[in-house]
CSV table of N, CA, C and O in Angstrom, one decimal:
chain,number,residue,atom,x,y,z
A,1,UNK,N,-24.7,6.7,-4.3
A,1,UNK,CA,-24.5,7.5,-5.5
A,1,UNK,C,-25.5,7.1,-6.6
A,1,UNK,O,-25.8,7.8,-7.5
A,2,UNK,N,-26.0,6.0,-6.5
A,2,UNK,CA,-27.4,5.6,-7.2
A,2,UNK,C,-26.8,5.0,-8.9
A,2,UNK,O,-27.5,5.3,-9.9
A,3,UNK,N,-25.7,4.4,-9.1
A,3,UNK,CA,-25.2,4.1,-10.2
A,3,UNK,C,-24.8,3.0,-10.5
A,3,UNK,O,-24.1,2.4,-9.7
A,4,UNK,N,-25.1,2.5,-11.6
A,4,UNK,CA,-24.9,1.1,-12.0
A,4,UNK,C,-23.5,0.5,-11.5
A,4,UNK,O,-23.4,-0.7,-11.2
A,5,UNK,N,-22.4,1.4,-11.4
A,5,UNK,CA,-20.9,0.9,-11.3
A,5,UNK,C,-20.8,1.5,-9.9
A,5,UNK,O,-21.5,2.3,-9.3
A,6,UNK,N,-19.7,0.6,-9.4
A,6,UNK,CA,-19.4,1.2,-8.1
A,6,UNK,C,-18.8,2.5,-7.7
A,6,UNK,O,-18.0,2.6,-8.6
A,7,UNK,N,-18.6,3.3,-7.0
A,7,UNK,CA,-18.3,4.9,-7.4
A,7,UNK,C,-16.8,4.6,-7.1
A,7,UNK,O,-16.6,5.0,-6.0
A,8,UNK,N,-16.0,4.2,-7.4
A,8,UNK,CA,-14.4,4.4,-7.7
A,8,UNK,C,-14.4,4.5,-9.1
A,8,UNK,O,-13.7,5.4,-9.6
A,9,UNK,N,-15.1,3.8,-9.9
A,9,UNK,CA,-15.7,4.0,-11.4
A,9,UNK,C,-15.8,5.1,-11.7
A,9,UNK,O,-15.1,5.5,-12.6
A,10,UNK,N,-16.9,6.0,-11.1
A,10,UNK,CA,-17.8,7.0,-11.5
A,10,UNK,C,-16.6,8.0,-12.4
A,10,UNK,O,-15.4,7.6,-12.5
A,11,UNK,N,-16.7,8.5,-12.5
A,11,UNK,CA,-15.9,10.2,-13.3
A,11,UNK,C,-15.8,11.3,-12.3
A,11,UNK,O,-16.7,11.5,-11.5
A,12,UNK,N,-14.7,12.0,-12.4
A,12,UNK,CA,-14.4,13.1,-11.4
A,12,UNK,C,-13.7,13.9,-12.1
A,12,UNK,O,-12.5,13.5,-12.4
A,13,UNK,N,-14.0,14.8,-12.5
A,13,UNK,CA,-13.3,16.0,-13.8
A,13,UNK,C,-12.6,15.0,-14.7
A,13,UNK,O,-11.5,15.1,-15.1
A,14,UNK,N,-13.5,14.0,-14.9
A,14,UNK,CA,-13.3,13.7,-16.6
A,14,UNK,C,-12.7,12.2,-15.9
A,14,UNK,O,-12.6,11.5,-16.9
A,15,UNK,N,-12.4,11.6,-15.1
A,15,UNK,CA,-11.7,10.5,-14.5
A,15,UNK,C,-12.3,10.1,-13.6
A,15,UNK,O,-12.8,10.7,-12.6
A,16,UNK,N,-12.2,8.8,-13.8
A,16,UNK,CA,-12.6,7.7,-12.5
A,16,UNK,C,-12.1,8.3,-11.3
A,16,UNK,O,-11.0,8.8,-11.2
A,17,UNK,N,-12.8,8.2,-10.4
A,17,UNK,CA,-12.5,8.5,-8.6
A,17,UNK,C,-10.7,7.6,-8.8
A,17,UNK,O,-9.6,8.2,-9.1
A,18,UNK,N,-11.1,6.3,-8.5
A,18,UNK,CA,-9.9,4.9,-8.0
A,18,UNK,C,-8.5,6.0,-9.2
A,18,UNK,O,-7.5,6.0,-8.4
A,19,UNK,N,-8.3,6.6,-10.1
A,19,UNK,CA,-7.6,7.2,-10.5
A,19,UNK,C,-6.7,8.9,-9.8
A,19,UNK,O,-5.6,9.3,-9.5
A,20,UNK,N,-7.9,9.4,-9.8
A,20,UNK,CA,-7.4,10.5,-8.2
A,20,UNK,C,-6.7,10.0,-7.6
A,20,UNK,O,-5.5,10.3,-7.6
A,21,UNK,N,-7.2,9.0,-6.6
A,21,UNK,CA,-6.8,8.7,-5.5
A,21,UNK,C,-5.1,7.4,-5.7
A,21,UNK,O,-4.4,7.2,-4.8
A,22,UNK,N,-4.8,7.0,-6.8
A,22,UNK,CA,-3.8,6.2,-7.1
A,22,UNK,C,-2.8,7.2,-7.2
A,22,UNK,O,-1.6,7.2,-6.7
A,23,UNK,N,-3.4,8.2,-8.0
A,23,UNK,CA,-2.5,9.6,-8.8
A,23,UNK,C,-1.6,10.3,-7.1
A,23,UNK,O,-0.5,10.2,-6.8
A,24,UNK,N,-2.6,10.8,-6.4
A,24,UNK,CA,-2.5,11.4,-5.3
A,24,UNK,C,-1.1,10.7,-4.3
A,24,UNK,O,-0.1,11.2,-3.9
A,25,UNK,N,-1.6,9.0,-4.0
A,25,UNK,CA,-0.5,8.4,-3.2
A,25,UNK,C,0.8,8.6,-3.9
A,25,UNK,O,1.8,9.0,-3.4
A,26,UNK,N,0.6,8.3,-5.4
A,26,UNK,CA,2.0,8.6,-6.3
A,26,UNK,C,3.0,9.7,-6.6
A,26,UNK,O,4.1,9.8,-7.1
A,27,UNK,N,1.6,10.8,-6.1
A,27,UNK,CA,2.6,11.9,-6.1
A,27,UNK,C,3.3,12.5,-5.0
A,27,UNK,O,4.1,13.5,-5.0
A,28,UNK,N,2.6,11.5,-4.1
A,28,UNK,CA,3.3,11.8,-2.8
A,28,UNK,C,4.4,11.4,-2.6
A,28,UNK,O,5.4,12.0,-2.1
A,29,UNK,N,4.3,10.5,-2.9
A,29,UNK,CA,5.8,9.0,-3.1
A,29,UNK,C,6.0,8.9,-4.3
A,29,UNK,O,4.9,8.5,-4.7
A,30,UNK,N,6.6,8.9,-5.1
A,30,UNK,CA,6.1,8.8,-6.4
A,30,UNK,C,7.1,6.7,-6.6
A,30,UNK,O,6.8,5.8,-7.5
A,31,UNK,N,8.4,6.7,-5.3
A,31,UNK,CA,9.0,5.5,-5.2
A,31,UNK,C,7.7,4.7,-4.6
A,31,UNK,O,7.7,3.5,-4.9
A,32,UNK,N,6.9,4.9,-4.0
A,32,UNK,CA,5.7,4.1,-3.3
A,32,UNK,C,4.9,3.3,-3.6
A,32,UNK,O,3.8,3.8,-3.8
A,33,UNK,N,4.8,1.7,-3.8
A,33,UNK,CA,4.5,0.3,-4.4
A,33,UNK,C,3.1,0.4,-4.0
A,33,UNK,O,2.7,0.4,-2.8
A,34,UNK,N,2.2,0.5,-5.2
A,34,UNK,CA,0.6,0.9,-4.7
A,34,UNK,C,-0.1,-0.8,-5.1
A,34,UNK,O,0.0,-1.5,-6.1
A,35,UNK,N,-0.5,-0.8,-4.2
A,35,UNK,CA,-1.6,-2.5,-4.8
A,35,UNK,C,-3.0,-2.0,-4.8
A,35,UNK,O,-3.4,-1.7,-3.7
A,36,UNK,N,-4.0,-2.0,-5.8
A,36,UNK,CA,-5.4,-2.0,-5.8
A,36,UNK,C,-5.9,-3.3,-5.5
A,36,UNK,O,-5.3,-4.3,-5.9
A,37,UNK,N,-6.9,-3.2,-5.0
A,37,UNK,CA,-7.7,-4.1,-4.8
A,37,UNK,C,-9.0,-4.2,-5.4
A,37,UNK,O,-9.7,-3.4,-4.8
A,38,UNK,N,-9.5,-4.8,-6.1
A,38,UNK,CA,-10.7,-5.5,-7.0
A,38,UNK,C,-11.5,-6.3,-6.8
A,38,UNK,O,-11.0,-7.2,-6.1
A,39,UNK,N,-12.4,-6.4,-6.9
A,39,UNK,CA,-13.1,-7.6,-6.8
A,39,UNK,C,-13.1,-8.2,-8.5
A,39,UNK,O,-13.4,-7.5,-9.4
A,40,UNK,N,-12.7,-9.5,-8.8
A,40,UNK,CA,-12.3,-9.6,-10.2
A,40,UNK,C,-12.7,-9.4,-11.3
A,40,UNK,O,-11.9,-9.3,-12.3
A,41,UNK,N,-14.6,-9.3,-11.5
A,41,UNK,CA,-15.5,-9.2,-12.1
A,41,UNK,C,-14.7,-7.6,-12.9
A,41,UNK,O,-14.6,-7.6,-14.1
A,42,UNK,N,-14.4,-6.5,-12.2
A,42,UNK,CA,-14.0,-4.7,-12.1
A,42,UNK,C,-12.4,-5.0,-13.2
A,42,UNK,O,-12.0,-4.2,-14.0
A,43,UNK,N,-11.7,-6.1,-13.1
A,43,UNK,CA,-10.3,-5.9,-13.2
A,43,UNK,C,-9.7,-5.4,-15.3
A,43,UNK,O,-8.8,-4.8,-15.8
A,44,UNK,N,-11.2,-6.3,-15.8
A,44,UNK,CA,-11.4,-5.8,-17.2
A,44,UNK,C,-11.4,-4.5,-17.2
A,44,UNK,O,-10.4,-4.0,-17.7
A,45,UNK,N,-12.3,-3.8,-16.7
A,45,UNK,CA,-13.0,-2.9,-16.7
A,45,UNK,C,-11.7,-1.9,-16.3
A,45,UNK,O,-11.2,-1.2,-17.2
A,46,UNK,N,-11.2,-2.0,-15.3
A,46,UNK,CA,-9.9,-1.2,-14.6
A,46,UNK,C,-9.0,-1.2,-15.7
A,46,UNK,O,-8.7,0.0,-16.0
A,47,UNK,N,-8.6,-1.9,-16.3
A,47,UNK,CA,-7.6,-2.0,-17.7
A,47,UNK,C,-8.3,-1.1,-18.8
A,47,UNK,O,-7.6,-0.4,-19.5
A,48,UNK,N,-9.5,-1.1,-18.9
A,48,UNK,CA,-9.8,-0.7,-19.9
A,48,UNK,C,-10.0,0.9,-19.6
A,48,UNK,O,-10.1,1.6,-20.7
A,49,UNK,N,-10.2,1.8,-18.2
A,49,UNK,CA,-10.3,2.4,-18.2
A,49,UNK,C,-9.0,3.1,-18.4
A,49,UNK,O,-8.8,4.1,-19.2
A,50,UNK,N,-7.8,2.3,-17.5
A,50,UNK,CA,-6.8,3.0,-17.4
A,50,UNK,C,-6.3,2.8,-19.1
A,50,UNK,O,-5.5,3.7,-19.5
A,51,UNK,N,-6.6,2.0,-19.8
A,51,UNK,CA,-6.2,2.8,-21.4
A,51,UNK,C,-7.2,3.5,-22.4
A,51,UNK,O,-7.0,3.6,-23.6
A,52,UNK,N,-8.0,3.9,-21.8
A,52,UNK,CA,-9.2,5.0,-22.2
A,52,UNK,C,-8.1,6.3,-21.7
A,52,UNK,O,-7.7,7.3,-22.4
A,53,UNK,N,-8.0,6.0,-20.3
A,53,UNK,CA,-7.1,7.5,-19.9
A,53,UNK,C,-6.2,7.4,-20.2
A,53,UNK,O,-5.9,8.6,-20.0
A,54,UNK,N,-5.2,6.9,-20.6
A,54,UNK,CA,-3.5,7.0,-20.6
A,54,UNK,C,-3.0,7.1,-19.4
A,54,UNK,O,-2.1,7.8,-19.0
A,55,UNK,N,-4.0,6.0,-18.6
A,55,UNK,CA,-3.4,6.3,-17.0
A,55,UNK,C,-2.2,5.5,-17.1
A,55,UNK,O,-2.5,4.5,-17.7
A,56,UNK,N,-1.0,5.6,-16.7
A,56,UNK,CA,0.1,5.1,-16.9
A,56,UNK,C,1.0,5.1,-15.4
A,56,UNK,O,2.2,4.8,-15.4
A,57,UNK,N,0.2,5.5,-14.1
A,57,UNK,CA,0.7,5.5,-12.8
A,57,UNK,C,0.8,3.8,-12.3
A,57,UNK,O,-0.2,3.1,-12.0
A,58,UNK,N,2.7,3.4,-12.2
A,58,UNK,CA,2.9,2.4,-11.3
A,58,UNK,C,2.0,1.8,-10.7
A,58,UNK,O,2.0,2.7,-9.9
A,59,UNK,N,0.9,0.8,-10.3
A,59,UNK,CA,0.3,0.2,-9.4
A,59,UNK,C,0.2,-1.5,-10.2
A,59,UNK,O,0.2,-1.8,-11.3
A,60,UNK,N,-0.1,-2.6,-8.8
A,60,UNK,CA,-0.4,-3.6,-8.9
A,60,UNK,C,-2.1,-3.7,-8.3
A,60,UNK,O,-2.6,-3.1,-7.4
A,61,UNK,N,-2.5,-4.8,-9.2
A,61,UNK,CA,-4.1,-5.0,-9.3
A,61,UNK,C,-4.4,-6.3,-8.8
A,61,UNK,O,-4.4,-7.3,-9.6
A,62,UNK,N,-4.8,-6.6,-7.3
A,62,UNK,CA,-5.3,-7.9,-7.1
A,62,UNK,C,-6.8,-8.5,-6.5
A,62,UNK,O,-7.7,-8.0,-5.9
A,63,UNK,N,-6.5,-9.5,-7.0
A,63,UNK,CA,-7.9,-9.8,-6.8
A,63,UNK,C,-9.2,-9.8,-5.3
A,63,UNK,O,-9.3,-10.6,-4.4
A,64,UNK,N,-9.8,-8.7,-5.5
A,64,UNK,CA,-10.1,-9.2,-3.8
A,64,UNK,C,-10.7,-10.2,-3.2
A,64,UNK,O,-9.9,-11.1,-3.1
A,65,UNK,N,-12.3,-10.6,-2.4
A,65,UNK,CA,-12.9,-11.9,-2.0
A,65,UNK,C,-13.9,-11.5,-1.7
A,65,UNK,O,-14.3,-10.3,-1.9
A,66,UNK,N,-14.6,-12.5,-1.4
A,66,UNK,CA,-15.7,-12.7,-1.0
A,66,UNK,C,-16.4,-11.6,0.1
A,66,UNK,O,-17.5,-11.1,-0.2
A,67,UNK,N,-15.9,-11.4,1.0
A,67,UNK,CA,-16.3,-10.6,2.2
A,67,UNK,C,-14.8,-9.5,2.2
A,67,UNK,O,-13.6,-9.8,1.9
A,68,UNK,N,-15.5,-8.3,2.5
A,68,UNK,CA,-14.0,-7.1,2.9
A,68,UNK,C,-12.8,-7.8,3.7
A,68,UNK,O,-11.6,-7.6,3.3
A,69,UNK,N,-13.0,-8.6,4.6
A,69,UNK,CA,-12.2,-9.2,5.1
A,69,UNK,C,-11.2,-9.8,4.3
A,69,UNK,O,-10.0,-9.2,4.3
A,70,UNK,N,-11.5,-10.8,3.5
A,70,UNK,CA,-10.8,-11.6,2.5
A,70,UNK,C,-10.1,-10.3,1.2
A,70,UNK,O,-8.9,-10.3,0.9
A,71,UNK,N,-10.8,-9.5,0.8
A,71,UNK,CA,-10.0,-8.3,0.1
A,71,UNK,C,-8.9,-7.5,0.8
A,71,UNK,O,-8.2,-6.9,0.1
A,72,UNK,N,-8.8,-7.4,2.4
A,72,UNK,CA,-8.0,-6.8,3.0
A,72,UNK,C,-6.6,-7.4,3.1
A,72,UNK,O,-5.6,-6.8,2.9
A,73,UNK,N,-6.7,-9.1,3.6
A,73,UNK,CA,-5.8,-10.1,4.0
A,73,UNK,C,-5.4,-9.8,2.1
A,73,UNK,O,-4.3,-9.5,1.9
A,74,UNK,N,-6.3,-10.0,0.9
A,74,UNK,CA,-5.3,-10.0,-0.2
A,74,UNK,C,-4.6,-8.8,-0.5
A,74,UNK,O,-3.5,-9.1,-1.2
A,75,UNK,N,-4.7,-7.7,-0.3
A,75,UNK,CA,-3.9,-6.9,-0.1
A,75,UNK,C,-2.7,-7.1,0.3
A,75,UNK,O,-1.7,-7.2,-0.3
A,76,UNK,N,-3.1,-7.1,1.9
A,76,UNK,CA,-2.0,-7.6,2.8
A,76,UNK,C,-1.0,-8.6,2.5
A,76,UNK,O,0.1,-8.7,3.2
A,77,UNK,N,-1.2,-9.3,1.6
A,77,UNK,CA,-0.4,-10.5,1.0
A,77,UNK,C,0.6,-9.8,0.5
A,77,UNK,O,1.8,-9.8,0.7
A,78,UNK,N,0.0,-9.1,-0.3
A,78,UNK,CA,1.6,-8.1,-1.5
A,78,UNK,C,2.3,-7.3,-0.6
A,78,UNK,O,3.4,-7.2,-1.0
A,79,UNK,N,2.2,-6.5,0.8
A,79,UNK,CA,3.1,-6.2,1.7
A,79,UNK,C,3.8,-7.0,2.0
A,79,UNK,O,3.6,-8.2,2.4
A,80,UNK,N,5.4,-6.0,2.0
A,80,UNK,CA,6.1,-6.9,2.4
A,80,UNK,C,6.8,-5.5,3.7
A,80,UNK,O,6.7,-4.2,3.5
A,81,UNK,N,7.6,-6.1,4.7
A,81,UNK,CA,8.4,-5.6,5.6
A,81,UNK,C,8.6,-3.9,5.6
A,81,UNK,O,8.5,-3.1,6.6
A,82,UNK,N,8.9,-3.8,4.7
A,82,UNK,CA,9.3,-2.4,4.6
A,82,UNK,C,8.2,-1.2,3.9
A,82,UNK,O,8.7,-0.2,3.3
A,83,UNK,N,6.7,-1.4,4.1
A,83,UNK,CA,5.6,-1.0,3.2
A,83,UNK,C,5.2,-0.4,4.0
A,83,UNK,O,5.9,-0.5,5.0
A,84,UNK,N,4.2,0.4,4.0
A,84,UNK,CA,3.3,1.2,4.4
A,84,UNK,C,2.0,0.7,3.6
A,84,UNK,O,1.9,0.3,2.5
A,85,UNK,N,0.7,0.8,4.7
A,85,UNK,CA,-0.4,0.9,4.1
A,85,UNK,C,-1.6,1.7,4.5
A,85,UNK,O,-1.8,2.3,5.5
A,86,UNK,N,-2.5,1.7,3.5
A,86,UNK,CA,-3.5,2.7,3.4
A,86,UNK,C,-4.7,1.9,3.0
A,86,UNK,O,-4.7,1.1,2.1
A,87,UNK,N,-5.8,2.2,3.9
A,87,UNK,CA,-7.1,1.4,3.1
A,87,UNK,C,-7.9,2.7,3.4
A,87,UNK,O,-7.4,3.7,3.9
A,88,UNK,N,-9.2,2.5,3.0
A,88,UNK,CA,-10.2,2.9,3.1
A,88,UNK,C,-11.1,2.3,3.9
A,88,UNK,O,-11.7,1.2,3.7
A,89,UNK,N,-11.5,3.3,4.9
A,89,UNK,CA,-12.0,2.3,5.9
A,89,UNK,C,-13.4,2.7,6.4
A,89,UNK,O,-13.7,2.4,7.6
A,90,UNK,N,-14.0,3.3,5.7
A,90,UNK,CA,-15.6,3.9,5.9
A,90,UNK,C,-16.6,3.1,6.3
A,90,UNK,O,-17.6,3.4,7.0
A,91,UNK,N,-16.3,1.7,5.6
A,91,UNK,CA,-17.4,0.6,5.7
A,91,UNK,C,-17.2,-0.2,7.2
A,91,UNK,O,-18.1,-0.8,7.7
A,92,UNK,N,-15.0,-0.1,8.1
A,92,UNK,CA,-15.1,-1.0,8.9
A,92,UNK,C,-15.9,-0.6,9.9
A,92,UNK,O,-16.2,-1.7,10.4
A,93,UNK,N,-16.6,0.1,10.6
A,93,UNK,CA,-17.8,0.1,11.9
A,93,UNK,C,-19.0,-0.1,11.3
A,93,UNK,O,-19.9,0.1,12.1
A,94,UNK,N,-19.4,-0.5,9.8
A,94,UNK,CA,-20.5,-0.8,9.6
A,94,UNK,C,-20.9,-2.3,9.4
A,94,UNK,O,-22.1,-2.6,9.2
């Protein structure tokens, strides 16, 4: 995408991408326990967007790691038994 921020950042009719896509699971479920994942440097930045928008959609914010790996297993930490999950997985065959 050629841009300084990572494109979950970017704007999409006026909003961050990572916002669509939180909105979307929520409105599917709207009972549905969403955990983001960050890398922690982004997690300012995520706060500040979501009160730039009045994003006010349920989700928890954790920290990711060093390699995708280590961001997936922290995810995976906040599931518990009875969860469903969703990643994004474009990057795992690369």
């Amino acid at each position: 995408m050629k841009a300084s921020l990572p494109k979950q950042f970017l704007l999409l009719a006026g909003r961050p991408v990572l916002m669509h896509t939180v909105e979307r699971f929520s409105t599917f479920d709207p009972l549905m326990r969403l955990v983001v994942v960050l890398p922690d440097e982004y997690h300012d930045l995520w706060r500040q967007l979501c009160a730039e928008h009045s994003f006010d959609v349920p989700h928890t914010v954790v920290a990711g790691g060093e390699e995708r790996f280590h961001s997936v297993k922290a995810g995976l930490d906040w599931v518990e038994a009875d969860m469903k999950v969703a990643a994004d997985m474009k990057d795992a065959a690369g």
